[in-house]
Coordinates of C-alpha atoms and ligand atoms in Angstrom, one line a residue:
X1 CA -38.1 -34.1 -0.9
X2 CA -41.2 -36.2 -0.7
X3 CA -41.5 -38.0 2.6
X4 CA -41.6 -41.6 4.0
X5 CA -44.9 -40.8 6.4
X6 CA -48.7 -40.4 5.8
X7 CA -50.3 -37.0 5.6
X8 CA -54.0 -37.0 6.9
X9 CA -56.1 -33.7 6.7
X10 CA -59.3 -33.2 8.5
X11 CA -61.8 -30.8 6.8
X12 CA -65.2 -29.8 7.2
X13 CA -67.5 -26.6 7.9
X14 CA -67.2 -24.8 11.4
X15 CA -68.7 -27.3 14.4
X16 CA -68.3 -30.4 12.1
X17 CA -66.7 -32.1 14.9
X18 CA -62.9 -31.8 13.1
X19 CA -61.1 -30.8 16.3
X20 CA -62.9 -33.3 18.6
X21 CA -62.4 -36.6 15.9
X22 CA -59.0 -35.2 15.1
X23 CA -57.8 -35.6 18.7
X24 CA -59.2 -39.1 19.3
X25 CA -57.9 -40.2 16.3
X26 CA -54.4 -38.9 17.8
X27 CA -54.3 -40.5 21.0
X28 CA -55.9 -43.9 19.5
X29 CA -53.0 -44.1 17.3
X30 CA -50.2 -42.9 19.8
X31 CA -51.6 -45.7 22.1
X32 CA -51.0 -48.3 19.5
X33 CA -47.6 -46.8 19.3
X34 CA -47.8 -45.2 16.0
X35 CA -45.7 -42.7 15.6
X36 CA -48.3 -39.2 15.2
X37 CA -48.1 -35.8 15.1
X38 CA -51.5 -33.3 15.7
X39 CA -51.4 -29.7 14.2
X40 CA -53.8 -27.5 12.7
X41 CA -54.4 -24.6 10.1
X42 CA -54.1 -22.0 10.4
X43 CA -51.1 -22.1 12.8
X44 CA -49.3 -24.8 13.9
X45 CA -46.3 -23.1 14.9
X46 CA -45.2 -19.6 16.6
X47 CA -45.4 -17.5 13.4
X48 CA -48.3 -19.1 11.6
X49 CA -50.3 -19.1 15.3
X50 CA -49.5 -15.0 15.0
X51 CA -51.0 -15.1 11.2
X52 CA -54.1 -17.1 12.9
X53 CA -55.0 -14.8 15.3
X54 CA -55.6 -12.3 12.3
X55 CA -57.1 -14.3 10.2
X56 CA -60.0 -15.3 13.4
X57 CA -60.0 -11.9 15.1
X58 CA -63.9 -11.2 14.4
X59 CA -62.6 -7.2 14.9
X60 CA -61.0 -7.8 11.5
X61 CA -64.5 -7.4 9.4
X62 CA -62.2 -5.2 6.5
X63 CA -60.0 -8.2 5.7
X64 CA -59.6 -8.4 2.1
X65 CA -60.7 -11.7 0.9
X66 CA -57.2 -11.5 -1.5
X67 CA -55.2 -10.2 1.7
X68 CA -57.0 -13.6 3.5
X69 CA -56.0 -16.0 1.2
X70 CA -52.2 -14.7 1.1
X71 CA -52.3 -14.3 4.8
X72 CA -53.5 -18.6 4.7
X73 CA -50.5 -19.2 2.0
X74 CA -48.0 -17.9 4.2
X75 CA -49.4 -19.3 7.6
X76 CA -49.3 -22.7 5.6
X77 CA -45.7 -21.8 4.0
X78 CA -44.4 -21.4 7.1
X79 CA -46.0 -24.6 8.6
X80 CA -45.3 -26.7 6.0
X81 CA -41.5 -25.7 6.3
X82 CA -41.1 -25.7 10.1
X83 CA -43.5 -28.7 11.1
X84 CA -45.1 -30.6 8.2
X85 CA -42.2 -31.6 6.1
X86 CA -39.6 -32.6 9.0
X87 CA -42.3 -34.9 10.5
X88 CA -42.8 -37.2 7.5
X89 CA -39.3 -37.1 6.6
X90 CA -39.4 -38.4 9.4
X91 CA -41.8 -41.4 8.7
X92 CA -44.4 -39.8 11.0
X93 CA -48.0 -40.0 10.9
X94 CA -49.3 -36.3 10.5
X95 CA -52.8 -35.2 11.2
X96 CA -53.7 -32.0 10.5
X97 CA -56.9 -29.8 11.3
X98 CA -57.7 -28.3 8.1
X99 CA -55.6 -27.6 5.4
X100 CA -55.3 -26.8 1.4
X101 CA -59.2 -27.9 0.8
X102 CA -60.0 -25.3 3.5
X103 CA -58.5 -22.7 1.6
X104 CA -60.5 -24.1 -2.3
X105 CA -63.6 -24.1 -0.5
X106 CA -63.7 -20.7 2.1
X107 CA -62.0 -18.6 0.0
X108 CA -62.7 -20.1 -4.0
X109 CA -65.9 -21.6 -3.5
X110 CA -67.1 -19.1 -0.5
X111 CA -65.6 -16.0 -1.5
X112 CA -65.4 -16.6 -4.9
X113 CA -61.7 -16.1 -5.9
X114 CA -60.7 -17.5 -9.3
X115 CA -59.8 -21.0 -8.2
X116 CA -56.8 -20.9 -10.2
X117 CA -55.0 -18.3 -8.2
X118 CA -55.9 -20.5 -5.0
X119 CA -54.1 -23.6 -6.7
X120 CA -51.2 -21.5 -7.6
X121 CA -50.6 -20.6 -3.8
X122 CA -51.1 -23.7 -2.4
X123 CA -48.7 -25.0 -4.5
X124 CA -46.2 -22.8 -3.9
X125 CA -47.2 -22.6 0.0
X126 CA -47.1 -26.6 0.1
X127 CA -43.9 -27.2 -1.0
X128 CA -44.2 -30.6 -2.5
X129 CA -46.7 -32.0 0.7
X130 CA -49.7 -33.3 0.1
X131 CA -52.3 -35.3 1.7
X132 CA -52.1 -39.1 1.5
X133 CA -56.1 -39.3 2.9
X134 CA -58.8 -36.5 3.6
X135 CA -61.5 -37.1 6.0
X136 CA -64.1 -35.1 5.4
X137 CA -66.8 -34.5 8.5
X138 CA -69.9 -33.6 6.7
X139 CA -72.6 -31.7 8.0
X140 CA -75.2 -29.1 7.4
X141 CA -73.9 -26.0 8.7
X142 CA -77.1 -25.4 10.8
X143 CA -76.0 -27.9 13.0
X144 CA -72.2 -27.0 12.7
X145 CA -72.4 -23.2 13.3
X146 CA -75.2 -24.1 16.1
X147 CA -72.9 -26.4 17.9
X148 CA -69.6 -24.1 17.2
X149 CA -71.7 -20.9 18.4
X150 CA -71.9 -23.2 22.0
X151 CA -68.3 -23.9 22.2
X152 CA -67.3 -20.0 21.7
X153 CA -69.9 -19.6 24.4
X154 CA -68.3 -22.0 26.4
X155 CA -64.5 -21.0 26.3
X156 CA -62.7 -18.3 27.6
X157 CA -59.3 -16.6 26.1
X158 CA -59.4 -15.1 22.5
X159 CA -63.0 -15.3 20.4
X160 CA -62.3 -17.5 17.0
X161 CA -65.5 -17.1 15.8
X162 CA -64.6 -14.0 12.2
X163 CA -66.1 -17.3 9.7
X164 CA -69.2 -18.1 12.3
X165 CA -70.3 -14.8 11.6
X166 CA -70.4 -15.4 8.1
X167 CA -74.1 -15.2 6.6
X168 CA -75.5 -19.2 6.3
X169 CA -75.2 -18.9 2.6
X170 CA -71.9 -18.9 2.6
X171 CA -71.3 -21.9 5.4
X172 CA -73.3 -23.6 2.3
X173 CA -71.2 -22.7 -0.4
X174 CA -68.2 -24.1 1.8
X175 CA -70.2 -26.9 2.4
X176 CA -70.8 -27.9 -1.4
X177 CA -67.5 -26.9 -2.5
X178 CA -66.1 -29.9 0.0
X179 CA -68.3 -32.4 -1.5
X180 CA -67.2 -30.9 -5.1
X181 CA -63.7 -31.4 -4.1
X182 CA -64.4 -34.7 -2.5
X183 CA -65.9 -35.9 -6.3
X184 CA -63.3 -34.8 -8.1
X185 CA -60.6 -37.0 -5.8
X186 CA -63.1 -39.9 -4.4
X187 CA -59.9 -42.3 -3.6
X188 CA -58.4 -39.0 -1.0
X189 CA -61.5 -38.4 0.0
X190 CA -63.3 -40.1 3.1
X191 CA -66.8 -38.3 3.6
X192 CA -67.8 -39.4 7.1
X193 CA -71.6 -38.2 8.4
X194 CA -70.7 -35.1 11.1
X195 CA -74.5 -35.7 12.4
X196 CA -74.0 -38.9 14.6
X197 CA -72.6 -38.9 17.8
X198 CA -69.1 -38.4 18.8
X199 CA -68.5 -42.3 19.4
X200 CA -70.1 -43.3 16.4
X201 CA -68.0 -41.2 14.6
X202 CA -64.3 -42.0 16.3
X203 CA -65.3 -45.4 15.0
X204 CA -66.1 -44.9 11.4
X205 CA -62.9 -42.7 11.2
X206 CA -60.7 -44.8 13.2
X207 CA -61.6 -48.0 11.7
X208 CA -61.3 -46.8 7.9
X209 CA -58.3 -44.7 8.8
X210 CA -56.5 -46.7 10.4
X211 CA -57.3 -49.7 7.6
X212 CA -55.7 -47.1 4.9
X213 CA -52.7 -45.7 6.9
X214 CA -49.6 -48.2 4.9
X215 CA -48.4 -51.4 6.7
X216 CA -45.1 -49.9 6.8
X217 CA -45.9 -47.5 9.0
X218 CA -47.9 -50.2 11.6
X219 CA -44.6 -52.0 11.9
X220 CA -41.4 -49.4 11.8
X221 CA -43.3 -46.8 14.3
Ligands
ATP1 N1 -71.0 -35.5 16.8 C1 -71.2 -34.5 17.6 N2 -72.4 -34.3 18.2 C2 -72.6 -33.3 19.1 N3 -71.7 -32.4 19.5 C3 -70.5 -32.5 18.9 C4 -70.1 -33.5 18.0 N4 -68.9 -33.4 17.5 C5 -68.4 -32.3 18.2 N5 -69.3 -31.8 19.0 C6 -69.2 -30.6 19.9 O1 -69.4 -29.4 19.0 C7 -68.5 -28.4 19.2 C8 -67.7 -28.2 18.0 O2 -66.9 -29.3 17.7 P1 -65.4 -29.1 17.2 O3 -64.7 -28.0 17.9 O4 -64.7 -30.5 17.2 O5 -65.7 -28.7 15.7 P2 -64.7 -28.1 14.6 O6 -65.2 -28.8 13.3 O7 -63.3 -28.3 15.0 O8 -65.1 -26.6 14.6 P3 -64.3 -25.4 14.0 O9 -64.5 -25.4 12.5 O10 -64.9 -24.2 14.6 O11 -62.8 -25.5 14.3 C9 -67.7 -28.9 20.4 O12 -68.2 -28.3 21.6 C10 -67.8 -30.4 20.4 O13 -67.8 -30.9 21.7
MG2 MG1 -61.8 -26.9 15.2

């Protein structure tokens, strides 16, 4: 089944900067006329964006952390099927706002579930996808869950924020598990600093991105 395009995943802890270097990234390479698509975890599409809004409701403090994880897999089941697959079949560029890592490092390394049983879902729920590149926006969650807290603050419509609330310990667990995942696949991995400013960072992602994303896909999109 596997796929003539390039799969790149965006991870980090909350208020990395993931959703605001995502999007540049996007329109830079739509405006050198490569093919892209932009999508997130959880969500994505109608029925995983339903599953999201459970799995961020901060009025859902019972939430099993097993009922979580099989609430991700099939948010990402569904995803994969409806949005993920059919775009690099269809030699797109996809970028998407978390992914599988998220899922290893919140609910294995955070939570504590038997990594195992994580790998066995995602497997199932990815269906064959996985990413080509990984950029990971590394920061201390001080400064993430400081700048995310702002941006809840600052928008209106439904409140995101059931993993802000989370005690700092675990923001820290999430954060090591990343950089344990990122040692264990260094060539996937791109750990970029989340701590510089916004520009600074567009260009360290774009430039290396960009120089990794295959020559193919420069020319035929
Ligand atoms: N490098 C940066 N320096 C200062 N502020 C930043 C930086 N990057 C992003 N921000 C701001 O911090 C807030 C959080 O950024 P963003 O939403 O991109 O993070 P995120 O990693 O997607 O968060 P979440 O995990 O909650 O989805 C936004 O208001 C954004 O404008
Ligand atoms: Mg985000």
């Amino acid at each position: 089944m596997r796929c003539v395009g390039f799969f790149i995943t965006f991870e980090g802890v909350e208020g990395c900067g993931k959703t605001t270097q995502i999007k540049l990234l996007a329109e830079h390479l739509t405006a050198h006329g490569i093919g892209t698509v932009l999508t997130r975890e959880p969500g994505g599409c109608d029925i995983a964006d339903k599953i999201r809004a459970i799995l961020l409701d901060a009025e859902n403090r019972a939430l099993s952390p097993l009922a979580e994880l099989m609430l991700y897999a099939a948010a990402r089941a569904q995803h994969v099927t409806e949005v993920i697959s059919p775009a690099l079949e269809a030699g797109k560029i996809v970028l998407c706002d978390r992914f599988c890592d998220a899922t290893v490092a919140y609910q294995s390394f955070g939570r504590g579930i038997d990594r195992r049983v994580i790998s066995d879902l995602n497997f199932h729920a990815c269906q064959g996808v996985s990413p080509d590149l990984t950029v990971l926006v590394d920061c201390d969650p001080v400064v993430g869950l400081e700048r995310a807290h702002r941006r809840i603050e600052a928008t209106s419509g439904p409140r995101e924020e059931r993993f802000e609330l989370e005690e700092l310990a675990f923001h820290r667990r999430v954060r090591s598990g990343y950089l344990h995942l990122a040692t264990e696949e260094p060539f996937r991995f791109l750990i970029i600093n989340g701590t510089e400013t916004i520009e600074e960072i567009f260009v360290a992602i774009s430039t290396q991105v960009v120089a990794r994303i295959p020559e193919a896909l420069h020319a035929v999109c």
